[in-house]
XYZ file of C-alpha atoms in Angstrom:
606
model
C -44.757 80.518 -145.994
C -42.002 77.902 -146.008
C -38.671 79.048 -144.629
C -35.751 78.805 -147.014
C -32.359 77.607 -145.957
C -29.562 80.118 -146.031
C -26.582 78.586 -147.809
C -23.352 80.098 -146.551
C -19.970 79.742 -148.231
C -17.142 78.393 -146.113
C -15.391 81.812 -146.108
C -18.546 83.431 -144.759
C -18.519 80.895 -141.942
C -15.135 82.179 -140.911
C -16.265 85.810 -141.032
C -19.126 85.221 -138.634
C -16.706 84.803 -135.765
C -13.269 83.621 -134.948
C -14.933 80.832 -132.985
C -16.720 79.326 -136.003
C -15.144 76.031 -136.974
C -14.031 75.887 -140.635
C -13.227 72.187 -140.498
C -9.475 72.462 -140.238
C -8.464 74.753 -137.381
C -9.652 75.390 -133.860
C -11.088 78.732 -132.878
C -8.563 81.548 -132.529
C -9.887 82.421 -129.081
C -9.293 78.889 -127.859
C -5.636 78.932 -128.917
C -4.841 81.641 -126.397
C -6.699 79.791 -123.677
C -4.997 76.514 -124.484
C -1.592 78.122 -123.975
C -2.652 79.309 -120.538
C -4.024 75.927 -119.488
C -2.080 73.903 -116.963
C -0.428 70.914 -118.567
C -2.204 67.664 -117.691
C 0.095 64.990 -116.282
C -1.063 61.544 -117.350
C 0.453 58.945 -115.008
C -1.086 55.971 -116.800
C -0.077 52.647 -115.301
C 1.473 54.320 -112.235
C -1.959 54.994 -110.720
C -3.459 51.665 -111.746
C -2.616 50.001 -108.381
C -5.071 52.411 -106.738
C -7.812 52.175 -109.365
C -7.557 48.465 -110.098
C -6.862 47.731 -106.416
C -10.087 49.500 -105.516
C -11.923 47.567 -108.218
C -10.474 44.279 -106.968
C -11.624 44.770 -103.369
C -14.952 46.243 -104.485
C -15.641 43.173 -106.604
C -14.477 40.858 -103.822
C -17.007 42.564 -101.588
C -19.983 42.970 -103.875
C -19.650 39.583 -105.593
C -19.067 37.993 -102.199
C -22.519 39.288 -101.268
C -24.342 38.603 -104.508
C -22.764 35.436 -105.936
C -24.292 33.225 -103.257
C -27.455 35.275 -102.933
C -29.381 32.707 -104.963
C -28.532 29.965 -102.454
C -29.093 32.421 -99.584
C -32.640 33.202 -100.716
C -33.554 29.537 -101.181
C -31.851 28.162 -98.047
C -32.168 30.996 -95.498
C -35.281 32.802 -96.792
C -36.934 29.521 -97.880
C -37.879 30.857 -101.337
C -38.663 28.657 -104.315
C -35.960 28.532 -106.983
C -38.120 30.236 -109.624
C -38.949 33.075 -107.204
C -35.298 33.457 -106.171
C -34.073 33.441 -109.781
C -36.673 36.058 -110.707
C -35.634 38.304 -107.794
C -31.942 37.948 -108.703
C -32.578 38.847 -112.329
C -34.826 41.778 -111.397
C -32.245 43.019 -108.892
C -29.434 42.720 -111.442
C -31.543 44.599 -113.965
C -32.321 47.393 -111.511
C -28.653 47.744 -110.544
C -27.700 48.035 -114.185
C -30.426 50.557 -115.006
C -29.316 52.600 -112.008
C -25.997 53.172 -113.742
C -27.713 55.366 -116.347
C -28.879 57.837 -113.711
C -25.456 57.786 -112.062
C -23.761 58.353 -115.421
C -25.969 61.393 -116.061
C -24.981 62.928 -112.722
C -21.340 61.983 -113.314
C -21.005 63.498 -116.788
C -23.244 66.491 -116.080
C -22.436 67.632 -112.550
C -19.850 65.712 -110.540
C -17.291 64.234 -112.931
C -16.077 60.665 -112.296
C -16.871 59.790 -108.697
C -17.237 56.892 -106.318
C -20.216 55.825 -104.265
C -19.774 53.416 -101.374
C -21.838 50.223 -101.067
C -20.911 49.415 -97.486
C -24.395 50.246 -96.190
C -26.125 47.823 -98.546
C -23.728 44.998 -97.714
C -24.289 45.674 -94.007
C -28.066 45.421 -94.399
C -27.758 42.030 -96.140
C -25.417 40.933 -93.324
C -28.036 41.819 -90.693
C -30.681 39.632 -92.363
C -28.423 36.640 -91.660
C -27.113 37.698 -88.238
C -30.431 38.716 -86.645
C -32.859 35.748 -86.347
C -35.897 38.028 -86.484
C -34.897 39.225 -89.958
C -35.186 35.843 -91.692
C -37.594 32.863 -91.499
C -37.051 29.937 -89.144
C -34.557 27.341 -90.453
C -36.164 24.742 -92.669
C -33.716 21.859 -92.325
C -34.675 18.876 -94.467
C -38.413 19.462 -94.307
C -40.225 19.432 -97.620
C -42.487 22.331 -96.642
C -41.115 25.496 -95.017
C -42.499 28.778 -93.772
C -41.644 31.696 -96.028
C -40.426 35.149 -95.013
C -42.776 37.694 -93.479
C -43.574 41.037 -95.046
C -41.209 42.841 -92.681
C -38.364 40.427 -93.429
C -38.868 40.890 -97.166
C -38.985 44.671 -96.696
C -35.650 44.727 -94.833
C -34.050 42.471 -97.440
C -35.300 44.696 -100.267
C -34.011 47.766 -98.414
C -30.533 46.243 -98.338
C -30.741 45.350 -102.024
C -31.996 48.860 -102.770
C -28.988 50.475 -101.075
C -26.729 48.174 -103.089
C -28.492 49.403 -106.235
C -27.594 53.010 -105.381
C -23.989 52.218 -104.535
C -23.245 49.898 -107.437
C -25.041 52.289 -109.786
C -22.543 54.990 -108.863
C -19.451 52.817 -109.150
C -20.014 50.834 -112.328
C -20.391 53.471 -115.068
C -17.580 55.703 -113.781
C -14.968 53.163 -112.727
C -13.787 52.032 -116.144
C -14.015 55.476 -117.758
C -12.089 56.979 -114.844
C -9.303 54.458 -115.297
C -9.077 55.101 -119.028
C -8.913 58.852 -118.321
C -5.488 58.301 -116.746
C -3.912 57.599 -120.161
C -3.065 60.266 -122.735
C -5.441 59.578 -125.649
C -3.279 61.605 -128.057
C -0.008 59.697 -127.628
C 0.824 56.312 -129.098
C 1.711 54.833 -125.714
C -1.467 56.272 -124.229
C -3.641 54.709 -126.928
C -1.925 51.340 -126.459
C -2.357 51.750 -122.709
C -6.106 52.277 -123.107
C -6.428 49.220 -125.366
C -4.547 47.032 -122.888
C -6.206 48.615 -119.851
C -9.644 47.265 -120.805
C -8.271 43.711 -120.903
C -6.327 43.916 -117.631
C -9.113 45.760 -115.850
C -11.487 42.902 -116.562
C -8.751 40.393 -115.726
C -8.254 41.779 -112.211
C -11.896 41.972 -111.275
C -12.680 38.529 -112.692
C -9.759 37.212 -110.645
C -11.351 38.909 -107.632
C -14.629 37.235 -108.515
C -12.897 33.859 -108.570
C -11.646 34.387 -105.023
C -15.091 35.557 -104.008
C -16.816 32.566 -105.558
C -14.469 30.142 -103.817
C -13.263 31.436 -100.447
C -16.159 33.746 -99.525
C -18.849 31.404 -100.842
C -17.277 28.463 -98.995
C -17.334 30.368 -95.701
C -20.963 31.370 -96.270
C -22.122 27.869 -97.211
C -20.047 25.756 -94.836
C -19.016 27.943 -91.888
C -21.488 30.756 -91.209
C -23.648 33.087 -93.235
C -22.967 35.832 -90.670
C -19.185 35.526 -90.984
C -19.419 35.039 -94.740
C -21.409 38.253 -95.156
C -19.137 40.197 -92.785
C -16.179 39.668 -95.130
C -17.728 41.697 -98.026
C -18.467 44.632 -95.671
C -14.799 44.785 -94.614
C -13.580 44.422 -98.203
C -15.824 47.252 -99.385
C -14.322 49.525 -96.732
C -10.789 48.590 -97.875
C -11.773 49.342 -101.483
C -12.724 52.880 -100.486
C -9.475 53.423 -98.548
C -7.332 52.239 -101.481
C -9.136 54.453 -103.978
C -8.867 57.646 -101.956
C -5.203 56.965 -101.168
C -4.339 57.920 -104.754
C -6.609 60.962 -104.941
C -3.772 63.469 -105.489
C -2.339 61.537 -108.446
C -5.439 61.125 -110.613
C -6.367 62.991 -113.782
C -9.838 64.302 -112.948
C -11.990 65.241 -115.923
C -14.446 67.966 -114.995
C -18.100 67.665 -115.945
C -18.939 69.706 -119.054
C -22.680 70.136 -118.751
C -25.509 67.874 -119.798
C -24.745 65.924 -122.986
C -28.389 64.872 -123.045
C -29.377 68.503 -123.585
C -27.292 68.626 -126.767
C -29.016 65.480 -128.038
C -32.420 66.995 -127.286
C -31.401 70.198 -129.086
C -30.476 68.309 -132.263
C -33.623 66.190 -132.337
C -35.893 69.164 -131.608
C -34.234 71.415 -134.206
C -34.359 68.637 -136.825
C -38.086 68.182 -136.218
C -38.738 71.931 -136.390
C -36.847 72.210 -139.663
C -38.062 68.986 -141.275
C -39.743 70.975 -144.047
C -36.510 72.617 -145.230
C -34.821 71.448 -148.384
C -31.527 69.680 -147.764
C -28.501 71.788 -148.638
C -25.979 70.828 -151.285
C -22.509 69.946 -150.097
C -23.637 69.789 -146.445
C -20.048 69.427 -145.201
C -19.585 73.016 -146.461
C -22.968 74.636 -145.989
C -24.147 73.274 -142.648
C -23.614 75.682 -139.787
C -20.728 74.830 -137.486
C -19.427 76.394 -134.310
C -16.653 74.879 -132.211
C -16.333 76.502 -128.771
C -13.060 76.836 -126.951
C -12.162 74.128 -124.447
C -14.668 71.793 -126.073
C -14.198 68.283 -124.700
C -15.034 66.343 -127.849
C -12.875 65.594 -130.884
C -13.887 67.247 -134.157
C -15.940 64.943 -136.348
C -16.145 64.770 -140.126
C -19.475 64.929 -141.901
C -21.113 61.551 -142.574
C -24.098 60.702 -144.753
C -25.968 58.345 -142.426
C -29.083 59.736 -140.691
C -29.148 62.730 -143.049
C -32.549 63.798 -141.704
C -30.686 65.143 -138.668
C -28.645 67.488 -140.886
C -31.541 69.927 -141.013
C -30.862 70.843 -137.389
C -27.681 72.568 -138.629
C -29.209 74.484 -141.562
C -28.759 78.209 -140.955
C -31.892 80.191 -141.875
C -32.521 83.989 -141.854
C -34.573 83.528 -138.686
C -31.650 82.021 -136.759
C -29.724 84.506 -134.622
C -26.114 84.261 -133.506
C -24.246 85.800 -130.587
C -21.223 88.003 -131.174
C -18.918 84.976 -130.918
C -20.959 82.964 -133.418
C -22.859 80.843 -130.898
C -26.571 80.220 -131.642
C -28.887 82.382 -129.546
C -31.501 79.607 -129.417
C -29.935 76.105 -129.394
C -33.386 74.555 -129.809
C -33.653 76.071 -133.291
C -30.091 75.817 -134.593
C -27.378 73.269 -133.833
C -23.880 72.776 -135.192
C -22.731 70.111 -137.604
C -20.497 68.861 -134.781
C -23.526 68.337 -132.537
C -25.387 66.552 -135.326
C -22.460 64.206 -135.934
C -22.229 63.416 -132.229
C -25.902 62.413 -132.198
C -25.263 60.290 -135.282
C -22.487 58.505 -133.365
C -24.951 57.566 -130.638
C -27.660 56.467 -133.079
C -25.203 54.226 -134.915
C -24.317 52.518 -131.641
C -27.904 51.717 -130.593
C -28.573 48.774 -132.989
C -25.277 47.197 -131.892
C -26.216 47.814 -128.263
C -29.556 46.035 -128.732
C -27.894 42.932 -130.195
C -25.339 42.960 -127.389
C -28.124 43.184 -124.805
C -29.766 40.036 -126.156
C -26.369 38.313 -126.123
C -26.143 38.863 -122.365
C -29.084 36.504 -121.846
C -26.506 33.736 -121.930
C -24.453 35.190 -119.085
C -27.589 35.880 -117.032
C -28.670 32.233 -117.314
C -25.199 30.789 -116.720
C -25.075 32.704 -113.424
C -28.326 31.154 -112.134
C -29.542 27.781 -113.412
C -26.137 26.004 -113.399
C -26.253 26.516 -109.619
C -29.501 24.518 -109.456
C -28.017 21.923 -111.827
C -25.034 21.562 -109.523
C -27.325 21.046 -106.517
C -28.752 17.971 -108.244
C -25.422 16.645 -109.530
C -22.473 14.857 -107.951
C -20.395 17.654 -106.390
C -17.942 15.413 -104.541
C -14.275 16.120 -105.139
C -11.897 13.226 -104.684
C -12.337 10.439 -102.159
C -12.170 12.638 -99.065
C -15.826 13.525 -99.184
C -15.238 17.251 -99.834
C -18.236 18.734 -101.621
C -17.912 21.844 -103.785
C -20.565 24.486 -102.969
C -23.069 24.748 -105.811
C -22.580 28.511 -106.247
C -18.828 28.013 -106.628
C -19.249 26.357 -110.030
C -19.845 29.802 -111.517
C -16.141 30.352 -110.815
C -15.379 28.318 -113.929
C -17.051 31.038 -115.999
C -14.737 33.586 -114.389
C -11.727 31.295 -114.771
C -12.419 30.797 -118.450
C -12.710 34.540 -118.893
C -9.575 35.327 -116.866
C -7.303 32.816 -118.573
C -8.582 33.707 -122.025
C -7.940 37.426 -121.410
C -4.262 36.627 -120.812
C -4.134 34.433 -123.907
C -5.974 37.047 -125.959
C -3.828 40.005 -124.894
C -0.433 38.249 -125.017
C -0.826 35.692 -127.807
C -3.913 36.202 -129.950
C -3.683 39.985 -130.448
C 0.005 40.005 -131.572
C -0.637 37.044 -133.896
C -3.757 38.553 -135.446
C -2.028 41.939 -135.700
C 0.614 40.416 -137.999
C -2.128 38.885 -140.135
C -4.661 41.728 -140.282
C -2.462 44.777 -139.732
C -4.989 46.049 -137.165
C -3.455 47.366 -133.915
C -5.925 45.392 -131.788
C -5.755 42.246 -133.937
C -9.431 42.334 -134.881
C -11.984 45.123 -134.962
C -14.182 45.803 -131.959
C -17.295 44.591 -133.786
C -15.525 41.369 -134.755
C -14.661 40.892 -131.087
C -18.280 41.426 -130.020
C -19.474 39.074 -132.777
C -17.068 36.371 -131.569
C -18.551 36.799 -128.087
C -22.091 36.246 -129.390
C -20.956 33.123 -131.273
C -19.328 31.571 -128.191
C -22.399 32.479 -126.109
C -24.584 30.606 -128.614
C -22.250 27.616 -128.433
C -22.407 27.712 -124.631
C -26.218 27.505 -124.624
C -26.289 24.582 -127.062
C -23.825 22.608 -124.928
C -25.807 23.559 -121.794
C -28.891 21.922 -123.282
C -27.098 18.653 -124.060
C -25.406 18.530 -120.632
C -28.713 19.045 -118.832
C -30.326 16.340 -120.962
C -27.529 13.963 -119.897
C -27.850 14.962 -116.220
C -31.601 14.431 -116.215
C -31.390 11.114 -118.042
C -28.799 9.848 -115.560
C -31.020 10.858 -112.640
C -34.032 9.032 -114.105
C -32.319 5.877 -115.358
C -29.341 5.300 -113.031
C -28.926 4.992 -109.254
C -28.974 8.389 -107.584
C -26.850 9.786 -104.758
C -29.582 10.842 -102.410
C -32.111 13.641 -102.163
C -31.343 17.345 -102.454
C -33.419 19.251 -99.844
C -36.623 20.615 -101.402
C -35.379 19.654 -104.869
C -35.219 16.017 -105.918
C -32.910 13.098 -106.559
C -29.216 13.895 -107.032
C -27.956 12.662 -110.389
C -24.851 10.484 -110.520
C -23.499 12.751 -113.265
C -20.471 14.679 -112.051
C -21.075 18.396 -111.755
C -17.753 18.809 -113.572
C -19.746 18.292 -116.783
C -21.027 21.841 -116.220
C -17.513 23.233 -116.712
C -17.476 23.312 -120.567
C -20.606 25.452 -120.849
C -19.336 27.814 -118.152
C -15.858 28.123 -119.681
C -17.399 28.879 -123.078
C -19.582 31.529 -121.443
C -16.421 32.992 -119.885
C -14.696 33.107 -123.277
C -17.838 34.722 -124.698
C -17.624 37.378 -121.984
C -13.907 37.936 -122.655
C -14.798 38.690 -126.254
C -18.214 40.275 -125.857
C -18.192 42.185 -122.559
C -14.723 43.710 -122.914
C -15.325 44.390 -126.602
C -18.561 46.203 -125.771
C -17.024 48.364 -123.061
C -14.151 49.407 -125.288
C -16.523 49.894 -128.234
C -18.862 52.200 -126.302
C -15.969 54.105 -124.740
C -14.406 54.848 -128.121
C -17.569 55.403 -130.151
C -19.437 57.739 -127.799
C -18.544 61.453 -127.719
C -15.812 62.156 -125.177
C -18.135 64.054 -122.818
C -20.412 61.004 -122.586
C -17.913 58.359 -121.533
C -19.674 57.655 -118.259
C -22.810 57.130 -120.323
C -20.714 54.795 -122.469
C -19.971 52.780 -119.349
C -23.576 52.839 -118.228
C -25.032 51.733 -121.560
C -23.204 48.414 -121.201
C -24.806 47.854 -117.808
C -28.185 49.090 -119.011
C -27.939 46.463 -121.765
C -27.174 43.833 -119.131
C -30.150 45.177 -117.185
C -32.425 44.801 -120.198
C -31.131 41.265 -120.568
C -31.852 40.509 -116.905
C -35.424 41.748 -117.227
C -35.905 39.750 -120.430
C -34.492 36.741 -118.605
C -36.959 37.223 -115.742
C -39.789 37.588 -118.259
C -38.769 34.411 -120.095
C -38.458 32.414 -116.863
C -41.872 33.592 -115.637
C -43.552 33.075 -119.017
C -42.094 29.613 -119.636
C -42.935 28.563 -116.076
C -46.541 29.765 -116.421
C -47.102 28.309 -119.891
C -45.617 24.872 -119.217
C -46.603 24.139 -115.609
C -49.943 22.598 -116.660
C -48.836 21.266 -120.032
C -48.811 17.571 -120.971
C -45.011 17.568 -121.168
C -44.648 19.020 -117.684
C -43.180 22.212 -116.311
C -39.874 23.001 -118.047
C -38.643 24.881 -114.977
C -39.936 22.623 -112.210
C -38.494 22.925 -108.711
C -37.149 19.399 -109.167
C -35.077 19.637 -112.347
C -35.518 15.899 -112.910
C -39.242 16.513 -113.439
C -38.630 19.559 -115.634
C -37.087 20.145 -119.052
C -34.415 22.748 -118.453
C -32.680 21.472 -121.589
C -35.629 22.705 -123.671
C -35.276 26.125 -122.039
C -31.583 26.248 -122.979
C -32.400 25.324 -126.577
C -35.089 28.033 -126.654
C -32.492 30.587 -125.583
C -30.071 29.252 -128.190
C -32.699 29.814 -130.882
C -33.236 33.408 -129.725
C -29.487 34.005 -129.722
C -29.078 32.516 -133.215
C -31.592 35.014 -134.599
C -29.846 37.772 -132.686
C -26.472 36.732 -134.137
C -27.825 37.055 -137.676
C -29.231 40.498 -136.801
C -25.875 41.546 -135.331
C -24.008 40.563 -138.510
C -26.327 42.771 -140.575
C -25.925 45.722 -138.204
C -22.146 45.281 -137.987
C -21.943 45.363 -141.793
C -23.914 48.630 -141.787
C -21.957 50.276 -138.946
C -19.321 52.966 -139.534
C -16.724 53.727 -136.853
C -16.508 57.241 -135.428
C -13.979 59.449 -137.173
C -12.205 56.556 -138.874
C -11.542 55.525 -142.436
C -14.400 53.035 -142.199
C -16.982 55.733 -142.910
C -18.880 55.224 -146.119
C -18.522 58.808 -147.262
C -16.843 61.390 -145.082
C -15.695 64.883 -145.831
C -12.931 67.021 -144.448
C -12.708 70.764 -144.863
C -9.341 72.543 -144.943
C -9.774 76.240 -145.742
C -11.174 76.352 -149.285
C -9.892 72.866 -150.185
C -12.461 70.115 -149.959
C -11.420 66.496 -149.872
C -14.106 63.949 -150.544
C -13.150 60.532 -149.350
C -15.103 57.501 -150.484
C -14.355 54.777 -148.025
C -14.714 51.071 -148.526
C -16.428 48.922 -145.965
C -14.163 46.741 -143.905
């Protein structure tokens, strides 16, 4: 026999327990506890020197290790460029996926925490310092001996330790910094908005130093010395962070948010046969416990199939305080709305993950392009290290962040009336557009570089590559600067978007989902590189991704990526039009309950 839903009037909800949420007031029990709670002191910008200082030195260290890793693998470990690029992308993807596990532990058990990456950096250092841990030097020979199994194993061990360390730092760092601002005050909200911009500014500035000074030492002085610097910097990052330990606002873990998601999905499936209730904002069961970390959410009409998880039936039992006895059978409207928040984010997250293909490629193949371009600077014979050209991506991002925060936002605010100048989705969309533009220009620049190498006098032979084109490597700057601007829009917009749209007790997950998206992008990038290499190596037109770029068609590969990103941009526009922001006036139809007065608000799309 089919179970029937038990429709309860709003007054009956209040009679069940003083802890049952009626839509307008917090539980009576929680009021007493709130009075007894110690007042939280938000120090905001005063503690930023510790948090951002730690981030600066951490990025100097970790990027100092990884930014030149591509050159390290090809020059010290004698790997082919395709193999090295695949390893880098797979490593980046694994690091980013590791953040999801770390975020789960952070939000569920430990709160925001730090994990050191000194050990991983030290292991990479040893592969350069100890001759037995890397192959014999190749010099200018066209054929070199590759690394042994033991050498590869030690290298992978070092990379694996870095995965663990970086996985712990990345999802918690940004959320921890934002926790230092009062989210309920006007100055605190403005501080959070500005913090995202300046946080990214400082660590991109650190990356610039890493990609210039540290990379130069590694490439031109000594790999051993160059890899010692990141180890020391990582230690300093830890010292700076713990120096401010007594000043931080430390948000305690509030239990597994994943369990709540599982409860809602399971209960909705169990009750899929129930008839939907009328006026669900009134008749869905709701219970709001004291000291609950998340803001109260209004009822929304998207994903209405989940509403059935909050239908109270005669079989559902409640504790004396109104809490469900079995959370796998009955959930609250608040829980359902929190799951809806996450489900609304996922289509945007997918589009943003595809967008990051651009950044993944601009961190790898421009290095190989630079190796076969004219890298001389001035008449003194100074040659810019190939890996250093990625610094222009960081420079473009850093300078644009300043322009965006100080000029563009105030100007757009006067035009649009929006506090942040444009909406978060508009910011992400602008990032995807600039990323698309960067790939198109990359294709044309590579076509010009290749044509110059084949039709004009060359500058010599790049070891194990091919002829060096007379085209100046400075022609790579526009595509890298555009990628940096894309990141200033897209990456920062995503982080702020996830932070604000996820439930408050999942903000470490919000940080991790950005990196998981980058991880997905890295794996897709590895798949595309491997697939294109395999499918074109025996084709009549030649291998697109040949070791010698002059014999390949890297420009075709860039245009292929641009086509993928164009489709993704169209998909993003559709999903952005459909999206409704959490708890804002952008919701299509939301409902607020205040005692017996119901306000139905039909909202227009923005």
